[in-house]
Coordinates of C-alpha atoms and ligand atoms in Angstrom, one line a residue:
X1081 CA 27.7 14.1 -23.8
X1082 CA 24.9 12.7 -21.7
X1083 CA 22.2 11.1 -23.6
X1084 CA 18.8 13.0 -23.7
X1085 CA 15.3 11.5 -23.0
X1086 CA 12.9 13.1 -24.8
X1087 CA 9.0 13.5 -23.2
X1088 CA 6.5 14.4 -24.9
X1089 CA 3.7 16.0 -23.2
X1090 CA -0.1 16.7 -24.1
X1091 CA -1.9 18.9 -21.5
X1092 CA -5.0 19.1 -23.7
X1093 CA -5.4 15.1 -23.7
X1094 CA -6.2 13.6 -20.2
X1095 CA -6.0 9.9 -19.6
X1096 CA -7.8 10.5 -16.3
X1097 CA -8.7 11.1 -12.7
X1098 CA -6.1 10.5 -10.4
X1099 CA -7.7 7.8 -7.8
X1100 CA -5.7 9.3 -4.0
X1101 CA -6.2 6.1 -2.4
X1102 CA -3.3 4.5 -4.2
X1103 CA -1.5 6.7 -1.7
X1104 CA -3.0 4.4 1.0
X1105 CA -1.3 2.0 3.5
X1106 CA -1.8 -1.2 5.6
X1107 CA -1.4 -2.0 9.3
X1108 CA -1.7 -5.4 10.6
X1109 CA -1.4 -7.5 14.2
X1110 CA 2.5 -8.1 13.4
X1111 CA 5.4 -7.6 15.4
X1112 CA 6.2 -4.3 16.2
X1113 CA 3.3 -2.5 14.0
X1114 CA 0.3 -1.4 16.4
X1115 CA 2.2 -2.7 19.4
X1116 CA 5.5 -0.3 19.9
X1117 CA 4.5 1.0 16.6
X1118 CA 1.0 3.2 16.4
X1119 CA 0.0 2.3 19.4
X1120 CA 2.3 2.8 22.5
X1121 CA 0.3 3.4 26.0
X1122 CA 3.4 3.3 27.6
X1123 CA 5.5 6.3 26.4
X1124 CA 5.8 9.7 26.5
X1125 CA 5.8 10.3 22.8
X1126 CA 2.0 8.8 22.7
X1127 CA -1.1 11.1 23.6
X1128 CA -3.7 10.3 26.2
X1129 CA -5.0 7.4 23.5
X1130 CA -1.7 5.6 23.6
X1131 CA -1.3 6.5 19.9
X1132 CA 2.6 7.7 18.9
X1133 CA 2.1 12.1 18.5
X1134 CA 5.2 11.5 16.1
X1135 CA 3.8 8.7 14.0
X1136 CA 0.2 10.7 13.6
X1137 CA 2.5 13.6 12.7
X1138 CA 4.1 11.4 9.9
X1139 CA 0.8 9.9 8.6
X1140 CA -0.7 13.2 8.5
X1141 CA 2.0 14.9 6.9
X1142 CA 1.6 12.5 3.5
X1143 CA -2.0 12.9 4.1
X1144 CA -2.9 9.4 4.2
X1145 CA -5.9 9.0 2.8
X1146 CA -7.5 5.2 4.1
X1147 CA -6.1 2.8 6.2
X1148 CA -6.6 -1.5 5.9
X1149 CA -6.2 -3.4 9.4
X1150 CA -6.6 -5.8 11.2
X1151 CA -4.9 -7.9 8.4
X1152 CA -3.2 -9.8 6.7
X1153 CA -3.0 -13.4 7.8
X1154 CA -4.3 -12.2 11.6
X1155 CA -7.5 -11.4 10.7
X1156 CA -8.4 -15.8 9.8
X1157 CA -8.1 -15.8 12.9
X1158 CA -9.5 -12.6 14.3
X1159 CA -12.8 -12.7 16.0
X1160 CA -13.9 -8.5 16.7
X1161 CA -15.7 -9.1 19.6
X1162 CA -12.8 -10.3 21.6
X1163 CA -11.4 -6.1 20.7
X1164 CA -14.0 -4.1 22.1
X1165 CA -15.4 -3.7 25.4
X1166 CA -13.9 -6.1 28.0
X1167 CA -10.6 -7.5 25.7
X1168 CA -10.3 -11.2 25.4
X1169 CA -6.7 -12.0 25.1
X1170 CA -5.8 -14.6 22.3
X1171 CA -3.6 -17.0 21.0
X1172 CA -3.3 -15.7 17.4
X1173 CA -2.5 -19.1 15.2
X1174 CA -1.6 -17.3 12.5
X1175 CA 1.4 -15.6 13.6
X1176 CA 1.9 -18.0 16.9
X1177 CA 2.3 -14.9 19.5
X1178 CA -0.7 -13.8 22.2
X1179 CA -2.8 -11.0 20.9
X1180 CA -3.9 -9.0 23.4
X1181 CA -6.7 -7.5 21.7
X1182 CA -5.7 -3.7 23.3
X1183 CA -6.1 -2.3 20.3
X1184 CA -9.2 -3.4 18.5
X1185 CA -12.0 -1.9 16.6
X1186 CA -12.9 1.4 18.4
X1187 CA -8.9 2.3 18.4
X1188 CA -8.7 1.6 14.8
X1189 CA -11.5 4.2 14.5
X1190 CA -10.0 6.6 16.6
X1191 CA -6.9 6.2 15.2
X1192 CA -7.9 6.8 11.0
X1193 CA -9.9 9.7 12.8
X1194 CA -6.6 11.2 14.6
X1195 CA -4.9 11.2 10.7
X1196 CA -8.0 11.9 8.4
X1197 CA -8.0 8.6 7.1
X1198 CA -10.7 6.4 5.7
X1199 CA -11.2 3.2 7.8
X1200 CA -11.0 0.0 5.8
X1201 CA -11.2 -3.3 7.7
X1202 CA -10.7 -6.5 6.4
X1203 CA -13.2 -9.4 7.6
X1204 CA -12.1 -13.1 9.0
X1205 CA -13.1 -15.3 6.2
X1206 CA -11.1 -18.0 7.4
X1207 CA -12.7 -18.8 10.9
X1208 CA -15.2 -16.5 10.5
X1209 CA -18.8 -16.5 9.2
X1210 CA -20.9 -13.8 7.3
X1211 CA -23.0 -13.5 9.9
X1212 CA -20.2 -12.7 12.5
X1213 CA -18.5 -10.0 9.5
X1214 CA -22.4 -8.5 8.8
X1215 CA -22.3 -8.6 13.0
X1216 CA -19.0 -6.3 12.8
X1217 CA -20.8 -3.9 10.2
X1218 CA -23.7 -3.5 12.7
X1219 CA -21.4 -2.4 15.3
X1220 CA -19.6 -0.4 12.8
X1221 CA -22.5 1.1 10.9
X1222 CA -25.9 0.9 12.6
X1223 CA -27.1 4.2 14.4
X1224 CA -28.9 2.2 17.6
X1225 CA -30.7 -0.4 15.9
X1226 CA -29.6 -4.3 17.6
X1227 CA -27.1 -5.4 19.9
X1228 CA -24.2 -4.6 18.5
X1229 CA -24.9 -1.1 17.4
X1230 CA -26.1 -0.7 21.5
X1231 CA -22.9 -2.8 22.2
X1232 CA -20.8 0.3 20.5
X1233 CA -22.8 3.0 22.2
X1234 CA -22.4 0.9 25.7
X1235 CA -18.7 1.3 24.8
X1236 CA -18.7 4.9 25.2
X1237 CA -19.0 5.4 21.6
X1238 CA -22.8 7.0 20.1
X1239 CA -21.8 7.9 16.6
X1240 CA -21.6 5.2 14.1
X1241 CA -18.2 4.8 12.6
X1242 CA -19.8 4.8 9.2
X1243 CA -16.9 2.8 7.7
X1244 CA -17.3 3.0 4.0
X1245 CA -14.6 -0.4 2.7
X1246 CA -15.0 -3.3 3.8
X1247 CA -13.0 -6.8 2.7
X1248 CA -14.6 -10.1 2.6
X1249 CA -11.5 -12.3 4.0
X1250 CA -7.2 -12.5 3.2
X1251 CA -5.5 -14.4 0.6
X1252 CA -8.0 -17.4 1.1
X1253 CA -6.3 -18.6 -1.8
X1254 CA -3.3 -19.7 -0.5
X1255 CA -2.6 -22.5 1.7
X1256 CA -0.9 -20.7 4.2
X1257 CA -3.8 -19.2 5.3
X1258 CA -6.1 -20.4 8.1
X1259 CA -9.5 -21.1 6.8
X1260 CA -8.1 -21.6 3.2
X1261 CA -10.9 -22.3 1.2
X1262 CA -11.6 -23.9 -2.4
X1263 CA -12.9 -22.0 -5.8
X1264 CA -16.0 -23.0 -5.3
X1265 CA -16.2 -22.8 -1.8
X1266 CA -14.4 -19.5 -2.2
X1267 CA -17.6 -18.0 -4.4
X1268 CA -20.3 -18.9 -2.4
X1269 CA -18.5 -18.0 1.1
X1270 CA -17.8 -14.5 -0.7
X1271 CA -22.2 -14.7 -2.0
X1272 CA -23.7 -15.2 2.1
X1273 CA -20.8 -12.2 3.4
X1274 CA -21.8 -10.3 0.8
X1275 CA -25.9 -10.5 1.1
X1276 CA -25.7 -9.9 5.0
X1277 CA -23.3 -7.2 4.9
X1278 CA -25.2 -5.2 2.4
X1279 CA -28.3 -5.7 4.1
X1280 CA -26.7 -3.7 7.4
X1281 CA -25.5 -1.0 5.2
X1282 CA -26.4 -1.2 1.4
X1283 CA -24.1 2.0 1.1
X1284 CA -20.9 -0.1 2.1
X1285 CA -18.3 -0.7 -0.7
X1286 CA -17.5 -4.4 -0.6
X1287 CA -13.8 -6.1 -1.9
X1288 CA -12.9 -10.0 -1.9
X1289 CA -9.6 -11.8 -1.7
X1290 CA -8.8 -12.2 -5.3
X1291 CA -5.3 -13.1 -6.8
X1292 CA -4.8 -12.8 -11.1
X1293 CA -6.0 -15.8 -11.7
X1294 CA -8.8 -16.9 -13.9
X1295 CA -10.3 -20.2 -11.9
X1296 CA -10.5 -18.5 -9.3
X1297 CA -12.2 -15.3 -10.1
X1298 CA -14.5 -17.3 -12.4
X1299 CA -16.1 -18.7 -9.0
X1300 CA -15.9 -15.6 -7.2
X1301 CA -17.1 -13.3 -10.0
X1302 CA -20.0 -15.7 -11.4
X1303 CA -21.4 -16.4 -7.8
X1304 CA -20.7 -12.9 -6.1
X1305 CA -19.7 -10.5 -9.0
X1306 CA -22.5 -8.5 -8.6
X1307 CA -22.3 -7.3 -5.0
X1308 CA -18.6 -6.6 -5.3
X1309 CA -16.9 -3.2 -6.1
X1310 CA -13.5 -4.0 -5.8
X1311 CA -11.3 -7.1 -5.9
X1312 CA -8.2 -7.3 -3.7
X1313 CA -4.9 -8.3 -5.2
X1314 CA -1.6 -8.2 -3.3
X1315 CA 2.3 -8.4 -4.4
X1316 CA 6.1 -8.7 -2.8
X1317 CA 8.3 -9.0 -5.3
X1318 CA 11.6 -9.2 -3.4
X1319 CA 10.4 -12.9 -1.4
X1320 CA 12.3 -13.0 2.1
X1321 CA 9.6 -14.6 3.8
X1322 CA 11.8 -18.0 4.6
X1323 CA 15.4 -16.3 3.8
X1324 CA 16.1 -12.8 4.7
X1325 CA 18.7 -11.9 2.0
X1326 CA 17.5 -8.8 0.3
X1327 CA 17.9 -8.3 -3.6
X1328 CA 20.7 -5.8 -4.6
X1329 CA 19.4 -2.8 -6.3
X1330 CA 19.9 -4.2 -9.7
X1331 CA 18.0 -6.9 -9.3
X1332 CA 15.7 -4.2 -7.7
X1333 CA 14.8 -2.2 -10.7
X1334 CA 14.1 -5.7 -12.3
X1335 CA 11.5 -5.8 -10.3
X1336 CA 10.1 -2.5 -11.5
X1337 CA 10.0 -4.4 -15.0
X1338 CA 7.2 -6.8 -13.4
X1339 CA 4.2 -5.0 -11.6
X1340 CA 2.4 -4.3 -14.5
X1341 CA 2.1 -7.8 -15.8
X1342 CA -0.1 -8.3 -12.7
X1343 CA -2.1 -5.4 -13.3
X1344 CA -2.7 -6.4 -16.8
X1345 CA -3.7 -10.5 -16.2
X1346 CA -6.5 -8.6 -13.5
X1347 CA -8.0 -6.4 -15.9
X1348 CA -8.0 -9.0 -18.6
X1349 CA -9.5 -11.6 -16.2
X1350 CA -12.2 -8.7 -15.0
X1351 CA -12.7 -8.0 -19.6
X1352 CA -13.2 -11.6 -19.8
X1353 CA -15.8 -12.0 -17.2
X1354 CA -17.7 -8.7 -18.0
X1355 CA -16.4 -6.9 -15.1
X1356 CA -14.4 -4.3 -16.6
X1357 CA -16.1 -1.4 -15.8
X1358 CA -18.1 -2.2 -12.6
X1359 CA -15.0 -3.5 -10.4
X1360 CA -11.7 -2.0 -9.9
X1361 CA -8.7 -3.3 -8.8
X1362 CA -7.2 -2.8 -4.8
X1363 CA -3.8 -3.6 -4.9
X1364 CA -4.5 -3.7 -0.9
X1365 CA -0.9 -5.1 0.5
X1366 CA 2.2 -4.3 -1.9
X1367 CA 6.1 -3.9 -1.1
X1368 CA 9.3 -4.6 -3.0
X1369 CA 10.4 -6.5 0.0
X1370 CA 8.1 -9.6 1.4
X1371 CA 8.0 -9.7 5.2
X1372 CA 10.5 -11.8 6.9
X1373 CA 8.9 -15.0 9.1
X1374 CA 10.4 -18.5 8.6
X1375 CA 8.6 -21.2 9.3
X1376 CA 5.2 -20.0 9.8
X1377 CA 3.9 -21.9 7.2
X1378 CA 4.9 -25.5 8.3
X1379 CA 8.5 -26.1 7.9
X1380 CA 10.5 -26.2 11.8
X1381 CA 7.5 -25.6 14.2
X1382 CA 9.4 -25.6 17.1
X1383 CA 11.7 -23.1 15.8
X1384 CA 12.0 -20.4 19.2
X1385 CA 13.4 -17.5 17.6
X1386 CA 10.4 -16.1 15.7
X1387 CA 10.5 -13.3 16.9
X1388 CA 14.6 -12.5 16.2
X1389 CA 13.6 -14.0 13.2
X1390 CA 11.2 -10.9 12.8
X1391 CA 12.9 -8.5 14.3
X1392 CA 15.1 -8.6 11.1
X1393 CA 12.3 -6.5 9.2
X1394 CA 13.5 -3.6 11.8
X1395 CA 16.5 -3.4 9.7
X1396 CA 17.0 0.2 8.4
X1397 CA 19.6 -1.0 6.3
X1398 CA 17.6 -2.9 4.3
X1399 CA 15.2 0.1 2.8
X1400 CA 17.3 1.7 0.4
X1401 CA 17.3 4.2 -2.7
X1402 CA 16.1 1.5 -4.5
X1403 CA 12.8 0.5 -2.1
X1404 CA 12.2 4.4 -3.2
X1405 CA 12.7 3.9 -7.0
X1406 CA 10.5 0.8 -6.7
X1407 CA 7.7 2.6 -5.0
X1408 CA 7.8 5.2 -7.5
X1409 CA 7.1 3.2 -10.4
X1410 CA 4.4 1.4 -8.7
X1411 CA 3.1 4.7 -8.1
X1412 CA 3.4 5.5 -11.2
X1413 CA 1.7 2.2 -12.8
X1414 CA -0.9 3.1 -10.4
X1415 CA -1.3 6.3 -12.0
X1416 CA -0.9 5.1 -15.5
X1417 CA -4.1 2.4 -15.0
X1418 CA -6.0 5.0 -12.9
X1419 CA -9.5 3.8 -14.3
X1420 CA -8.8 0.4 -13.1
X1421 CA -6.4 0.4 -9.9
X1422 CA -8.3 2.5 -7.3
X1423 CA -6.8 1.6 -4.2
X1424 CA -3.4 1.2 -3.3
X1425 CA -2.1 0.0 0.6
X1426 CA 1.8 -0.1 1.1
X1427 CA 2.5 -3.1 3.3
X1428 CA 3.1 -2.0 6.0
X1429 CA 3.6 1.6 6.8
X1430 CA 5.3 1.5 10.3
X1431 CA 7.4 -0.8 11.4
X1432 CA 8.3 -4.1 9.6
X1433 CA 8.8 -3.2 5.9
X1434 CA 7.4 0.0 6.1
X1435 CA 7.9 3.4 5.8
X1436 CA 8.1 5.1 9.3
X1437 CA 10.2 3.1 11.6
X1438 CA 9.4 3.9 15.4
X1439 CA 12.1 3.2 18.2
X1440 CA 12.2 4.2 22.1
X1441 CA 13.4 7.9 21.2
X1442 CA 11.6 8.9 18.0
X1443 CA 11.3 7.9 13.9
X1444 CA 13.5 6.9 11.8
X1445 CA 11.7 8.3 7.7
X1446 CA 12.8 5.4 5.7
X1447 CA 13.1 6.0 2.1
X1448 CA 10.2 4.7 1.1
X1449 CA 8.4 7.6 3.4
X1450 CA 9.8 10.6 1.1
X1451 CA 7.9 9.1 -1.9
X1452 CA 4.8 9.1 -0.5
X1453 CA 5.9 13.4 0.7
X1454 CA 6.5 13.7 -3.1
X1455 CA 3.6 12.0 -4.9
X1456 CA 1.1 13.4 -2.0
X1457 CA 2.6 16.7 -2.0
X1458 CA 3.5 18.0 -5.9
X1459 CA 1.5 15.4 -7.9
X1460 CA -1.3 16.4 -9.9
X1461 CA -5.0 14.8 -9.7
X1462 CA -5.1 14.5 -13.5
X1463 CA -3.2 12.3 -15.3
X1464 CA -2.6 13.5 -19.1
X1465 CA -1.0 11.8 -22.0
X1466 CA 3.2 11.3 -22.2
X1467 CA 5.4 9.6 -24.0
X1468 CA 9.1 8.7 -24.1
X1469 CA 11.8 8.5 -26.7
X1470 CA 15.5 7.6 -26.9
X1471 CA 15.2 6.3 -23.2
X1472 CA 18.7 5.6 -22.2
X1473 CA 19.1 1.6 -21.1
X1474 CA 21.1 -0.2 -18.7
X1475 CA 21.8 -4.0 -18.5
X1476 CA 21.3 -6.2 -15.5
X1477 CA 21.8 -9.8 -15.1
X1478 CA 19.1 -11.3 -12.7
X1479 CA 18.0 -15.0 -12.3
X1480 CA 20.3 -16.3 -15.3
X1481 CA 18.9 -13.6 -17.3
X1482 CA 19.7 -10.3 -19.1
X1483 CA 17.2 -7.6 -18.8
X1484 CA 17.5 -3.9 -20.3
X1485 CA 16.2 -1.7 -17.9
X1486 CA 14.9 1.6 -19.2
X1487 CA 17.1 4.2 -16.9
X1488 CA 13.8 6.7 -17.4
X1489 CA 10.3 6.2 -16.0
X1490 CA 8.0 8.8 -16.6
X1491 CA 4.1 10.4 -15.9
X1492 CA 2.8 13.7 -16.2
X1493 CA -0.1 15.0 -14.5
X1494 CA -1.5 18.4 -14.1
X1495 CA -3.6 19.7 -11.0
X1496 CA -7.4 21.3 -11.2
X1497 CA -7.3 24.9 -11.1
X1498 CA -3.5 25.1 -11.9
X1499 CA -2.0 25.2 -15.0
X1500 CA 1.2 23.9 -14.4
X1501 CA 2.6 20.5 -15.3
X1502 CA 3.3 18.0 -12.5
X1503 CA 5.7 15.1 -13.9
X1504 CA 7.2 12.6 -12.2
X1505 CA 10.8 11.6 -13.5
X1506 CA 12.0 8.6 -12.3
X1507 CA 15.9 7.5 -12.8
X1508 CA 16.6 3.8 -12.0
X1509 CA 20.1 4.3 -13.4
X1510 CA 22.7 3.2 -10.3
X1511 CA 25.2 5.2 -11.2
X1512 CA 24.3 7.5 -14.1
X1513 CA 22.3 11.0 -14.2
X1514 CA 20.3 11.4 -17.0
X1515 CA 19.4 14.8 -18.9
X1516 CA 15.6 14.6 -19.6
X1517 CA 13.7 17.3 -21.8
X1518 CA 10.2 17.9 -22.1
X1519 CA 8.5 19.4 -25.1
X1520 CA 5.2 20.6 -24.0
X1521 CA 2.0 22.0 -26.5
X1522 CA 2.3 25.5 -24.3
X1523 CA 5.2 27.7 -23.0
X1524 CA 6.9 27.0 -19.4
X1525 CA 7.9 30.4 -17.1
X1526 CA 9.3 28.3 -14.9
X1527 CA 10.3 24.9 -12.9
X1528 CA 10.7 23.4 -9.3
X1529 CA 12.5 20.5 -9.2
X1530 CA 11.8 18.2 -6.0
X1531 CA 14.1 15.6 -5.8
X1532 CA 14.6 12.9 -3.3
X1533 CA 18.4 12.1 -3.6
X1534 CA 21.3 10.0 -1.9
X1535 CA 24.7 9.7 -2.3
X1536 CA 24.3 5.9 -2.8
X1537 CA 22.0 4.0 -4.1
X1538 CA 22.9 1.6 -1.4
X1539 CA 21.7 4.7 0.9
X1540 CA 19.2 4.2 3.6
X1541 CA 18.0 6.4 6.6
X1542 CA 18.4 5.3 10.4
X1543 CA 18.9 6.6 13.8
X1544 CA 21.7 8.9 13.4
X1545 CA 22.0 9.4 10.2
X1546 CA 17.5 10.4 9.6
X1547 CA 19.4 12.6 6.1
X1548 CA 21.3 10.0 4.0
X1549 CA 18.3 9.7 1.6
X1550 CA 16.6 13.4 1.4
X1551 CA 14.3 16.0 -0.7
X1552 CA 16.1 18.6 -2.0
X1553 CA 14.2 21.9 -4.0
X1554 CA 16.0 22.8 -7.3
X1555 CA 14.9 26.3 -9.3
X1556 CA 14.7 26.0 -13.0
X1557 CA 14.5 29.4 -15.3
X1558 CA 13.4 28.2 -18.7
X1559 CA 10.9 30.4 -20.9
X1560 CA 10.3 28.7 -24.0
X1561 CA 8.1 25.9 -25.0
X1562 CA 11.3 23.3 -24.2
X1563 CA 12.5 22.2 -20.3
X1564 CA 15.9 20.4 -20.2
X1565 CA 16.9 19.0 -16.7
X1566 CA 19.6 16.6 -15.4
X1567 CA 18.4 14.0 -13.0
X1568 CA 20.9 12.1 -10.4
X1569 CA 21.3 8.6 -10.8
X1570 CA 19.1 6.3 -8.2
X1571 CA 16.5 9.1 -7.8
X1572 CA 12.8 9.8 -7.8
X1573 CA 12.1 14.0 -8.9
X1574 CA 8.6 15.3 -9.4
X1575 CA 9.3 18.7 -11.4
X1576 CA 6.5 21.5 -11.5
X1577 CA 6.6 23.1 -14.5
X1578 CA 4.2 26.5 -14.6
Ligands
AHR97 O1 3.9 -11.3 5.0 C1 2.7 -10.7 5.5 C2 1.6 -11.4 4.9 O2 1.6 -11.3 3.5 C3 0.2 -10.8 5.2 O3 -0.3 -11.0 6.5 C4 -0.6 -11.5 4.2 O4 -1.8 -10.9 3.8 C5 0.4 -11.7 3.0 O5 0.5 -13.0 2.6

């Protein structure tokens, strides 16, 4: 007899608005990502702009809703000015390749335009100055007024771009980035952006490298709190920067144990400083699996096979049923702190780690891709109160330790003008289904089960095989105030209950 997982559902008690930019992504001067990824002049699957008609297709089919570029560690060393109008090539230091500044600015624009996206472009804080980042929002913003709003026009473009989010600098915390900067330092860099930038466009919403960290947001928040509306945060949980050895899937659904512990040190940092309620949280670069490139941050300079080394991210092996599980229940953490975490950017979403991997005949929908469908898709935009019980377990031994892993992760959510239930049912168990039954406070009619299913929960999608990890639409007659259903082992369903 297969254990049950009772939830316990509440339509009339709502815990909140669901925020849709933690459906959002990030695209950065890496690799493969805008060049051969979005952005490929030099093939027949891209329209007149050089952008890939198959990857707008994708993006616009999960209804992306904002998009963060130019970076990432690029954009310490990115100077704007060099990607519009007559394109200066670079030398980008931070990821040791020539940039050659083909895609810049106006692109990005046109690009978020092509898929409905909001624009959100992250500022060089590193070599950078406020002035030049206030510079960028003149060309950005400004309808005519100074050089660089008549620099944008003279670039055949006469409508400002109005771009609403903007990010004062990228992981200046860390000393692997260029223009690395001190606490102190770190406040009053984040004070002079902020002041300039505002004074282009006061209507601008303004976020700042941040990490969960007290010291440092103590500096940032005392000198700069008040012009900030968001604070950035990033996480990789699954670190192959130096070694490319991905976790199994065990270790994986670890993993899912730990994202909320770094939502929680944020919002208590934010309670502590007063910030609770005027700042919210952008977890603007997250993935299970950290990006692949040894030696970038000292270690063998000389090394000549970065960009093998790199090329390892292409793997479509690597992005398996359990990248998909761990997406949901960040997705689903998202969801559950929906007053704090407002933004959310998946890290990459082509190429690299992402979800949509391009090659020379098409796309390969990695895993990852099908959660996006499904949250985007058949979850709700208000998030109303749950609760588990008699959650099966499963053990896993990770890092010298035992954890019990709950196999069940749960939200419910309900949609405006509908009044059917929307509830995400997620099953980390590798190799168990679970029967899950909701007791609801009205009567169901009826169910739709979505489910995005393997036969593995070592799984993953490729060239040639685009179906091993897949949505599949299950019916569910029920009539009563009760809903039992079985869910396969290594799967994320959302099940529509009317
Ligand atoms: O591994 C990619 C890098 O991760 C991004 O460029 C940076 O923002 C983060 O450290």
């Amino acid at each position: 007899m297969k254990k049950e997982t009772i939830i316990e559902v509440n339509t009339k008690r709502v815990c909140g608005k669901t925020n849709p930019m933690i459906y959002g992504h990030f695209i950065e001067h890496f690799h493969r990502q805008i060049y051969g990824g979005i952005f490929d002049p030099n093939t027949p699957l891209s329209d007149e702009r050089g952008f890939r008609k198959d990857v707008l297709d994708a993006l616009k089919n999960i209804g992306t809703p904002i998009v963060r570029w130019p970076g990432g560690c690029f954009v310490s060393n990115y100077h704007w000015k060099d990607g519009v109008g007559k394109r200066t090539p670079f030398f980008d230091k931070a990821w040791r390749v020539e940039e050659p500044n083909l895609f810049g600015t106006d692109e990005f624009i046109m690009f978020c335009q092509a898929i409905g996206a909001e624009p959100y472009i992250c500022t060089n804080a590193g070599t950078g100055t406020a002035e030049e980042a206030s510079n960028w929002v003149e060309y950005c913003n400004l309808r005519n007024e100074g050089k660089f709003a008549k620099m944008r026009i003279e670039n055949g473009h006469y409508e400002p771009y109005n771009v609403k989010y903007w990010s004062i600098g990228n992981e200046n915390y860390g000393y692997w980035e260029i223009g690395a900067k001190e606490q102190k330092e770190w406040g009053r860099f984040v004070l002079e952006s902020a002041k300039m930038m505002k004074r282009v466009d006061p209507s601008i919403e303004l976020l700042a490298a941040s990490i969960s960290d007290l010291d440092w947001n103590i500096n940032l928040l005392k000198e700069a709190g008040e012009y900030l509306d968001w604070i950035s945060i990033h996480g990789y949980w699954d670190s192959l920067q130096q070694v490319d050895n991905p976790s199994s899937y065990e270790s994986c659904m670890v993993y899912t144990l730990q994202i909320e512990e770094q939502i929680l040190k944020t919002k208590y940092i934010l309670g502590s400083l007063g910030y609770l309620n005027k700042i919210k949280i952008a977890f603007d670069e997250w993935n299970l699996r950290g990006w692949h490139h040894p030696n970038i941050h000292g270690g063998d300079w000389l090394a000549d096979n970065i960009i093998s080394a790199r090329d390892r991210n292409d793997i479509n092996a690597t992005y398996t049923m359990a990248d998909a599980i761990f997406n949901a229940c960040f997705l689903n953490l998202c969801l559950k702190y929906s007053d704090l975490v407002g933004m959310a950017n998946f890290a990459p979403v082509v190429n690299t780690r992402g979800a949509i991997f391009t090659h020379k005949e098409g796309i390969v929908l990695r895993s990852t891709y099908y959660v996006f469908e499904l949250y985007s898709k058949y979850m709700g935009d208000t998030i109303i109160d749950s609760w588990t019980s008699d959650s099966d377990f499963f053990e896993v031994n990770h890092g010298g330790k035992t954890y019990k892993v709950p196999s069940i992760d749960v939200i419910a959510t309900t949609k405006k003008g509908s009044e059917n239930l929307r509830i995400s049912i997620v099953n980390r168990n590798p190799n168990q289904a679970q029967v899950v039954r909701i007791k609801n406070n009205s009567k169901f009619e009826k169910g739709v089960m979505y489910s995005l299913i393997s036969s593995s929960k070592d799984s993953y999608n490729d060239v040639g095989q685009p179906e091993s990890c897949k949505t599949v639409e299950y019916s569910i007659q029920i009539n009563s105030f009760e809903a039992a259903v079985e869910v396969g082992p290594h799967s994320v369903n959302v099940l529509v209950l009317s």
